[in-house]
mmCIF file of C-alpha atoms and ligand atoms in Angstrom:
data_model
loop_
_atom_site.group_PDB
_atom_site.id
_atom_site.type_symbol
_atom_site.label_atom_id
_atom_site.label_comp_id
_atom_site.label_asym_id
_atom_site.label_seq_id
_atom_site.Cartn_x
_atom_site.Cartn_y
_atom_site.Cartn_z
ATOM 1 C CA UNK A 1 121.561 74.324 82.543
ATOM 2 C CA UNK A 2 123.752 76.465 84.344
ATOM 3 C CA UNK A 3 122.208 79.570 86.357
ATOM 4 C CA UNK A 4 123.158 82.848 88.361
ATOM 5 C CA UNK A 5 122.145 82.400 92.207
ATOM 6 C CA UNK A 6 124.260 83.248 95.163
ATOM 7 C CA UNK A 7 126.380 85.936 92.976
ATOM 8 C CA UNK A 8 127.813 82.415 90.780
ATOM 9 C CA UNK A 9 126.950 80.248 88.562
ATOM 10 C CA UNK A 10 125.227 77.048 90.014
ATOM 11 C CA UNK A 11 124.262 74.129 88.154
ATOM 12 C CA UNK A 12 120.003 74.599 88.113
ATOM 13 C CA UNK A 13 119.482 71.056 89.151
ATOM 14 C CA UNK A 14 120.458 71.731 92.605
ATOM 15 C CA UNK A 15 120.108 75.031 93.213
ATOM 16 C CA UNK A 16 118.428 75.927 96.444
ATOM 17 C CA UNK A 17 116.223 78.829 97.450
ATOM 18 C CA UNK A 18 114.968 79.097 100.731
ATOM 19 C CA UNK A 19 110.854 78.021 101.045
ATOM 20 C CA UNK A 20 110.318 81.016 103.264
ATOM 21 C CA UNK A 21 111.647 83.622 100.202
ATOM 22 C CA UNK A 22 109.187 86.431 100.273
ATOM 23 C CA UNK A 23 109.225 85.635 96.602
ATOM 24 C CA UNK A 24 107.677 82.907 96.909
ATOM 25 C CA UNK A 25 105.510 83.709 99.762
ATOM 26 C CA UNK A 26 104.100 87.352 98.753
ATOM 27 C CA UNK A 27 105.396 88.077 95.537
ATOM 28 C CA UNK A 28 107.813 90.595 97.060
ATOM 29 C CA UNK A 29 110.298 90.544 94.347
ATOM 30 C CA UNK A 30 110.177 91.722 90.514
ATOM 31 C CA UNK A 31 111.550 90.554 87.793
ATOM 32 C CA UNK A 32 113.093 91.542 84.053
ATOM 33 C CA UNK A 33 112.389 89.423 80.797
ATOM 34 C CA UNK A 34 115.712 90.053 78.551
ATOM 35 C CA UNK A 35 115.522 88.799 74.742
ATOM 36 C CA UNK A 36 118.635 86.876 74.294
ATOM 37 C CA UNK A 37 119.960 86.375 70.259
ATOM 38 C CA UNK A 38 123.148 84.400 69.185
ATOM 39 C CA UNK A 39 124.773 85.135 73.139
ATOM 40 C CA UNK A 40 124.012 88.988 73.239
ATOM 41 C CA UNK A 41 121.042 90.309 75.539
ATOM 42 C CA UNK A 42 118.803 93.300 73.767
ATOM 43 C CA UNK A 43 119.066 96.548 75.527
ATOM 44 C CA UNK A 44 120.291 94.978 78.473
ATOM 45 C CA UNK A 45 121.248 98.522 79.712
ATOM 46 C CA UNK A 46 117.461 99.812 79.780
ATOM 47 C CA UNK A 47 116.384 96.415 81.072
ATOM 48 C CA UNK A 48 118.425 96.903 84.127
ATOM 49 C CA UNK A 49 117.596 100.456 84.855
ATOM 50 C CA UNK A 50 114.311 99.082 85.133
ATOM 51 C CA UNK A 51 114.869 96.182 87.118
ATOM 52 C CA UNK A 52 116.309 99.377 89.563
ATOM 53 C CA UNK A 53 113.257 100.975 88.963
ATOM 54 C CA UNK A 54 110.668 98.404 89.799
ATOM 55 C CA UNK A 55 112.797 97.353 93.185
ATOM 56 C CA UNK A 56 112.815 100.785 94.364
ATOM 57 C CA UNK A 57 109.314 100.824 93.899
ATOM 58 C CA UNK A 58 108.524 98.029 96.132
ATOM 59 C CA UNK A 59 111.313 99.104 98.653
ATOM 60 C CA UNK A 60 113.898 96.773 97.855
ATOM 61 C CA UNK A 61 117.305 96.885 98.673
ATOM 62 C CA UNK A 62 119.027 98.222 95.250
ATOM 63 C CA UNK A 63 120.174 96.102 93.506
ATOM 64 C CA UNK A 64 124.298 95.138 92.300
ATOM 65 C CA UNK A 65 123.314 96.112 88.871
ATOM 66 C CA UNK A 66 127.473 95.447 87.846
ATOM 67 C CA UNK A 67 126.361 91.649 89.382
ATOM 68 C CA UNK A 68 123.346 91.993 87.478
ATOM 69 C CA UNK A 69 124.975 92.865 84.328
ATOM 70 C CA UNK A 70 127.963 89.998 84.990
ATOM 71 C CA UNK A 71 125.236 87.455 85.507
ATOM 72 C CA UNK A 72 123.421 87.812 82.273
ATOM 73 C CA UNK A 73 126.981 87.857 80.529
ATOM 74 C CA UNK A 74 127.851 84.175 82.495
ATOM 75 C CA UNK A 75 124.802 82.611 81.958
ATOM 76 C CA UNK A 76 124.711 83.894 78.400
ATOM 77 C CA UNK A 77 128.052 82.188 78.070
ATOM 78 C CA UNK A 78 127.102 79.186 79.856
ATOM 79 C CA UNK A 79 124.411 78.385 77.924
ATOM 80 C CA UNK A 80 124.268 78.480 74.423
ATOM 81 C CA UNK A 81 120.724 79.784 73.064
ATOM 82 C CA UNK A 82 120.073 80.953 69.296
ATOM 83 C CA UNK A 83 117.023 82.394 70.602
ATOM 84 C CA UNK A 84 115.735 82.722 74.142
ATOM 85 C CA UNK A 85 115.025 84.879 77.284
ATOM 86 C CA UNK A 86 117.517 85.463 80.251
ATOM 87 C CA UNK A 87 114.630 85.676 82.649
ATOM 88 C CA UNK A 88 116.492 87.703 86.153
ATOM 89 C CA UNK A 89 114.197 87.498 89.416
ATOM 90 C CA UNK A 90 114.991 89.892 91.927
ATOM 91 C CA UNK A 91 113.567 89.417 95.402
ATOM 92 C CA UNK A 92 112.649 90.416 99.016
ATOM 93 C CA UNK A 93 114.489 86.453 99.820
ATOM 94 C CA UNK A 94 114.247 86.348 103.704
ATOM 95 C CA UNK A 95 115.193 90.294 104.617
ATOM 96 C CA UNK A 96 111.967 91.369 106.817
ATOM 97 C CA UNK A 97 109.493 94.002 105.173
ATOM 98 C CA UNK A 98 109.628 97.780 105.997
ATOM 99 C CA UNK A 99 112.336 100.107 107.408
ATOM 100 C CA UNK A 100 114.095 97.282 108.718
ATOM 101 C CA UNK A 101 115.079 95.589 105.971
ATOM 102 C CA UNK A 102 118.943 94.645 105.062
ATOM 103 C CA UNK A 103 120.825 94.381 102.262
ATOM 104 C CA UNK A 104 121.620 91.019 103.066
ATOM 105 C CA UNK A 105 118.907 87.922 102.528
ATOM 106 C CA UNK A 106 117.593 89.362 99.076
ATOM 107 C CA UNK A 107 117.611 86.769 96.220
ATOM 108 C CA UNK A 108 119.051 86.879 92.799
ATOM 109 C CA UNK A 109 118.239 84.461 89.901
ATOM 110 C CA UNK A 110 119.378 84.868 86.527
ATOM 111 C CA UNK A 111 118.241 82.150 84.180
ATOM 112 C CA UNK A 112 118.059 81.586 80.266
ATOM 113 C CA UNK A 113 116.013 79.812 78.113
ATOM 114 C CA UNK A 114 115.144 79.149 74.479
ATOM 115 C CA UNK A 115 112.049 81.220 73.376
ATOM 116 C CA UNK A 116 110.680 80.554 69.751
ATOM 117 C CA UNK A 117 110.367 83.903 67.710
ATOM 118 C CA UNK A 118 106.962 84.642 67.752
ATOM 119 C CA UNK A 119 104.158 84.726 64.463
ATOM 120 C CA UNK A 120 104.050 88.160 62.917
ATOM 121 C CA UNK A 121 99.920 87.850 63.750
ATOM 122 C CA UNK A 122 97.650 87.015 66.597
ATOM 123 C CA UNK A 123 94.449 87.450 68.436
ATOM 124 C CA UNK A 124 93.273 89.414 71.434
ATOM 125 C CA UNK A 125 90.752 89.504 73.660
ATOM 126 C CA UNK A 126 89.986 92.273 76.221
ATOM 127 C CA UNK A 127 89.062 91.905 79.790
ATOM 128 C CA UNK A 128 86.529 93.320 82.810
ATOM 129 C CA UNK A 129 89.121 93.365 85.136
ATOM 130 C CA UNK A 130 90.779 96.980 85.355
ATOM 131 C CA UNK A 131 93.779 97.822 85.856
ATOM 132 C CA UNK A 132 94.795 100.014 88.562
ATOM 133 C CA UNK A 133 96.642 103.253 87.236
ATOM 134 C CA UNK A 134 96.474 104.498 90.887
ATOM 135 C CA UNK A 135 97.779 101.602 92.186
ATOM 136 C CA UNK A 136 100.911 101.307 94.563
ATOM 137 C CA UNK A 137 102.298 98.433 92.174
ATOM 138 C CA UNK A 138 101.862 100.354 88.616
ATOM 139 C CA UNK A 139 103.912 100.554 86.033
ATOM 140 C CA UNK A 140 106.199 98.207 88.372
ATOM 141 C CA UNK A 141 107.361 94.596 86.985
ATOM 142 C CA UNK A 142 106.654 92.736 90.286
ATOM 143 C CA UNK A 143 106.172 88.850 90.904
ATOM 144 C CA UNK A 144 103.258 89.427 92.022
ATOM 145 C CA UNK A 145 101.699 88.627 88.285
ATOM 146 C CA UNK A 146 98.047 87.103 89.424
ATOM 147 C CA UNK A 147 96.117 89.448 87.540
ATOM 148 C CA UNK A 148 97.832 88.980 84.036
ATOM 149 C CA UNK A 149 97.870 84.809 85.036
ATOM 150 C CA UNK A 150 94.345 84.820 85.239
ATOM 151 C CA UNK A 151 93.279 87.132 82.449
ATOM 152 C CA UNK A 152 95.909 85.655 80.040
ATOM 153 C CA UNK A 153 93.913 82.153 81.274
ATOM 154 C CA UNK A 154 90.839 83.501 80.206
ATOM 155 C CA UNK A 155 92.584 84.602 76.785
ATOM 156 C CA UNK A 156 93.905 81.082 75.969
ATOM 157 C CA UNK A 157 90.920 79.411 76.409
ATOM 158 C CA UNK A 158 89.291 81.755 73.707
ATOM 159 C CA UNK A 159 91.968 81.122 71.137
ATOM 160 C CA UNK A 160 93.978 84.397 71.836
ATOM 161 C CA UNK A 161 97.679 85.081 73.141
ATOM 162 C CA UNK A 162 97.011 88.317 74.626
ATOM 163 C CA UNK A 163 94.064 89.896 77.059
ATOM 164 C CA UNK A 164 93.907 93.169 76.869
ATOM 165 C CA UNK A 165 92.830 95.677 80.122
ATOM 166 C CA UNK A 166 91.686 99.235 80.601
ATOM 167 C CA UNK A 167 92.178 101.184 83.514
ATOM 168 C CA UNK A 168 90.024 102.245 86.595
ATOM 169 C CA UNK A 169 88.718 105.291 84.441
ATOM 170 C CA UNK A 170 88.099 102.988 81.003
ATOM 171 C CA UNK A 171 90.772 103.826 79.234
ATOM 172 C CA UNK A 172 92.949 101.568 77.146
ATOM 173 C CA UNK A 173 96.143 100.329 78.901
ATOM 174 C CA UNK A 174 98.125 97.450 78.022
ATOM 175 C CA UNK A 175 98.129 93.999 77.944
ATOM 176 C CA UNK A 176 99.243 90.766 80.595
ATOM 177 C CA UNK A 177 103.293 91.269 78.894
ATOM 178 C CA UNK A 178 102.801 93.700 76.010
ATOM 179 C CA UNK A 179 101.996 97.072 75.388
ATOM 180 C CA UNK A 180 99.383 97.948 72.909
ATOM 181 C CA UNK A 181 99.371 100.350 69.816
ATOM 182 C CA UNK A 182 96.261 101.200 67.651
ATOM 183 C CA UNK A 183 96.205 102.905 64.112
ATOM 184 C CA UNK A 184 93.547 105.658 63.485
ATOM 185 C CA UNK A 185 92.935 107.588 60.859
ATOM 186 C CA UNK A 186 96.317 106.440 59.801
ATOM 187 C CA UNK A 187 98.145 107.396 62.949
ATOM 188 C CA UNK A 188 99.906 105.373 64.942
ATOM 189 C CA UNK A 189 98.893 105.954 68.767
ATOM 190 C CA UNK A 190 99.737 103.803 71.814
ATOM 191 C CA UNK A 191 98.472 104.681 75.377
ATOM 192 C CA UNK A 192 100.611 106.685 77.675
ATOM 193 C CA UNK A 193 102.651 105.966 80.943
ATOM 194 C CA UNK A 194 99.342 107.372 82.909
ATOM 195 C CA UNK A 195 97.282 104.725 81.891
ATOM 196 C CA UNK A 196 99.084 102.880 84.255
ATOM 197 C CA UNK A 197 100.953 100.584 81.897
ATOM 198 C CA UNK A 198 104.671 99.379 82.325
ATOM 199 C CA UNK A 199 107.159 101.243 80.326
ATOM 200 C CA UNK A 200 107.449 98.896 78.412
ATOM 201 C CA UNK A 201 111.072 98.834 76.454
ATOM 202 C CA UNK A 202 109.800 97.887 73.099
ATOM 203 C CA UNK A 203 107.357 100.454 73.291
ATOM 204 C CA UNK A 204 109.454 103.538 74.120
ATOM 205 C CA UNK A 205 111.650 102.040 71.209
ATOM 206 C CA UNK A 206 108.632 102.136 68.739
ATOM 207 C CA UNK A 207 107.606 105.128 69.656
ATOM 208 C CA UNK A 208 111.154 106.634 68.967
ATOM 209 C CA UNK A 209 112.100 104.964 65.709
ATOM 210 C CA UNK A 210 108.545 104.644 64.682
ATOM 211 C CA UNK A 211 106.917 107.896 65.933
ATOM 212 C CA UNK A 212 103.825 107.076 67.550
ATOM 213 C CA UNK A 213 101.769 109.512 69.334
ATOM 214 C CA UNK A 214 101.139 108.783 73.434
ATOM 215 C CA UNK A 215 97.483 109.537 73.398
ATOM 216 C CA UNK A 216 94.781 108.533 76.089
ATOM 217 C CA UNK A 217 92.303 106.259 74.161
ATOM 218 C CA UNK A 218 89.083 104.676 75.596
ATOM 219 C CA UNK A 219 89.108 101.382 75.410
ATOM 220 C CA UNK A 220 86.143 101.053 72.170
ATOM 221 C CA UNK A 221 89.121 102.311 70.239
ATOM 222 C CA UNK A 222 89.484 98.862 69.672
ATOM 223 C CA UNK A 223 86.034 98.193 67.823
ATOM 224 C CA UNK A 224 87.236 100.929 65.143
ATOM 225 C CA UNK A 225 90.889 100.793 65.041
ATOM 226 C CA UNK A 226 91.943 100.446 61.462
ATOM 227 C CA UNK A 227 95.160 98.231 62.652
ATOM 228 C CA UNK A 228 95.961 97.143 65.880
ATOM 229 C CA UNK A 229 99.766 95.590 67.223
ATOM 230 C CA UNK A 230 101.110 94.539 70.282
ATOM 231 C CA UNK A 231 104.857 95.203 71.526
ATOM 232 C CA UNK A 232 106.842 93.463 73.827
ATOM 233 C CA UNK A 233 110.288 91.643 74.699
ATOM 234 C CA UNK A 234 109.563 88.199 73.006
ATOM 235 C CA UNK A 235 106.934 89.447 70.639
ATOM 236 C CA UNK A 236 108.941 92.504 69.505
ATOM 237 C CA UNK A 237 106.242 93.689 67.237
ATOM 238 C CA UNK A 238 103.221 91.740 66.751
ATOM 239 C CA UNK A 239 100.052 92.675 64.454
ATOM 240 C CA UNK A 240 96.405 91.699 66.345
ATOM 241 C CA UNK A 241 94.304 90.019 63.295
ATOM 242 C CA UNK A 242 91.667 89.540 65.595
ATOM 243 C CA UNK A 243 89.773 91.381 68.897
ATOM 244 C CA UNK A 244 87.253 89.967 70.417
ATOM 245 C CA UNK A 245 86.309 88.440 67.752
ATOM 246 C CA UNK A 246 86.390 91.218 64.994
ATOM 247 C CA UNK A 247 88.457 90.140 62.395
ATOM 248 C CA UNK A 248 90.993 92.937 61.111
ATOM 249 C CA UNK A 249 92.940 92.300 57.550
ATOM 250 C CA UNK A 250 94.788 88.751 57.597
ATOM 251 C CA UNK A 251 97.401 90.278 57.208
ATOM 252 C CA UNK A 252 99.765 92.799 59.057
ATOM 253 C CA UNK A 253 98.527 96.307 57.899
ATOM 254 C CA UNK A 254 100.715 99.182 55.949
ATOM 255 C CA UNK A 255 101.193 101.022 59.077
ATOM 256 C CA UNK A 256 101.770 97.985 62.146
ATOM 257 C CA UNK A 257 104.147 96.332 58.716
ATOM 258 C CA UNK A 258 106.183 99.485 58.308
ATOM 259 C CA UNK A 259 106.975 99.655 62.510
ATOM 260 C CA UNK A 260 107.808 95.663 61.918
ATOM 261 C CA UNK A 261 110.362 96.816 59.153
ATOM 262 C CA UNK A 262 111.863 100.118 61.297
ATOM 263 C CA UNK A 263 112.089 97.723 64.670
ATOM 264 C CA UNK A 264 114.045 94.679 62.797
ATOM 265 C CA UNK A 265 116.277 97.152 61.252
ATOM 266 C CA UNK A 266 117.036 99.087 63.920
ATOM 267 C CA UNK A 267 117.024 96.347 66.943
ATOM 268 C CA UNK A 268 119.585 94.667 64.253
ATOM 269 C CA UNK A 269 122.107 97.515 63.913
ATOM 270 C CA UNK A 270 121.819 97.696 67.773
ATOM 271 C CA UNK A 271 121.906 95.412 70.543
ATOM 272 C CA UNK A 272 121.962 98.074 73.459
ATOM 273 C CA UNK A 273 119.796 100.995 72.200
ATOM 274 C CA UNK A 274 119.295 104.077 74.378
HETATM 275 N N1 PLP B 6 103.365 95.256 80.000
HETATM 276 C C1 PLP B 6 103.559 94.271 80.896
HETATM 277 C C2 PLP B 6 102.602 94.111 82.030
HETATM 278 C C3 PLP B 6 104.662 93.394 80.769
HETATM 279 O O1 PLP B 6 104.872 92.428 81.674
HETATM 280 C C4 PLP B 6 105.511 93.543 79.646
HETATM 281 C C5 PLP B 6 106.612 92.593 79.434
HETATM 282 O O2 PLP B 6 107.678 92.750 79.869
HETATM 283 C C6 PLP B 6 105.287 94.593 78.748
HETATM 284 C C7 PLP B 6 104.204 95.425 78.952
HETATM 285 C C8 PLP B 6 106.213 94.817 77.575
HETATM 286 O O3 PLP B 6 107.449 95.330 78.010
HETATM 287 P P1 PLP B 6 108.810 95.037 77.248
HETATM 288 O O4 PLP B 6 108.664 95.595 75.866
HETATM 289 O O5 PLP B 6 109.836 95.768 78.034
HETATM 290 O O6 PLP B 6 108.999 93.566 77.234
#
């Protein structure tokens, strides 16, 4: 396995970052998940805007997004993958915190790895923990991940893939590493950027090509949703069959099956989609 670190490619087996990385010591860092099919990365260009976004949240030097970009492309190359994730970490590395920091002693690591494509159908649970809408680190995809490790924990051990959190106020939000849409009354609704959830990128593209509505929803919308799906990088979109143990059709519904249909077609016909 070959891997972008030091601005080159490195073999993975000795690569070397430092122990005292802020990454690895606070979570200072973030981070982008980038689906990667037959050697092309999916809307790699909105994947790195974000990257931008999320480091100038936590006051990180901004990042070489042209190193970024030739990264992904070499370790795409390198490596081979039918199906899989470039995974790119972004980080603090050992510049100090504050006004001081440098441009020099951040830390960039681009690796890529297979990923199975995902079941059309799964199950969700929700979660007491809230997310925090208000919070300096919202809507930001940080390292600093605890919350969604130890809710997505709890949602193993019940059988689920996804746990599912509202916000400080109860409203609906998003899940650990998806976004959440709910059908009612035959409309297709997802929560909006207030609730405090990441922008996700499959999201804003289901909400353009499958014209969703960004609508704040309490979180018992999902005791009477009439279908409920998840979207995200490696799930692209995914119908919830079961939440919290109500059990929803078997199958994907008409309307969660007709954003499946618009996504593949579209994500198909376009690798980089603005
Ligand atoms: N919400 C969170 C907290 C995430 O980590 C992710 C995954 O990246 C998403 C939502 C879905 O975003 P995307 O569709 O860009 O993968």
């Amino acid at each position: 396995m070959r891997i972008w670190l030091d601005g080159g490619l490195r073999d993975a087996d000795g690569a070397r970052v430092s122990v005292f990385d802020h990454g690895l010591t606070v979570g200072d860092g973030v981070f982008e998940t980038v689906k990667a099919e037959r050697g092309r990365a999916f809307a790699l260009t909105r994947h790195l805007e974000r990257l931008a976004t999320s480091a100038r949240g936590l006051g990180l030097p901004e990042p070489d997004l042209d190193e970024v970009r030739r990264g992904c492309t070499a370790v795409l190359d390198a490596n081979p993958v039918a199906l899989g994730r470039l995974r790119i970490t972004y980080t603090g590395g050992l510049s100090p915190l504050g006004s001081d920091r440098g441009d020099d002693g951040t830390t960039l690591v681009i690796a890529v790895s297979e990923a199975p494509r995902r079941p059309d159908t799964t199950a969700a649970i929700t979660v007491p923990w809230t997310r925090n809408e208000r919070g300096a680190l919202a809507g930001l995809k940080t390292t600093s991940y605890g919350e969604n490790v130890v809710a997505l924990a709890r949602a193993r051990e019940l059988g689920a893939s996804e746990a599912l959190f509202a916000n400080t106020v109860g409203q609906l939000c998003e899940g650990t590493g998806s976004n959440v849409f709910v059908v009612l009354d035959g409309e297709l609704h997802t929560p909006p950027l207030h609730s405090g959830c990441l922008a996700g990128i499959t999201r804003a593209l289901t909400v353009t090509w499958a014209g969703a509505k960004e609508t704040d929803l309490p979180l018992d919308v999902l005791e009477r949703a009439e279908e409920i799906f998840l979207t995200s990088t490696l799930r692209d979109v995914q119908a919830v069959t079961r939440i919290d143990g109500r059990q929803l059709a078997e199958r994907p519904g008409p309307v969660t099956a007709e954003a499946m249909r618009i996504f593949d077609e579209q994500a198909a016909a376009d690798t980089d989609p603005r």
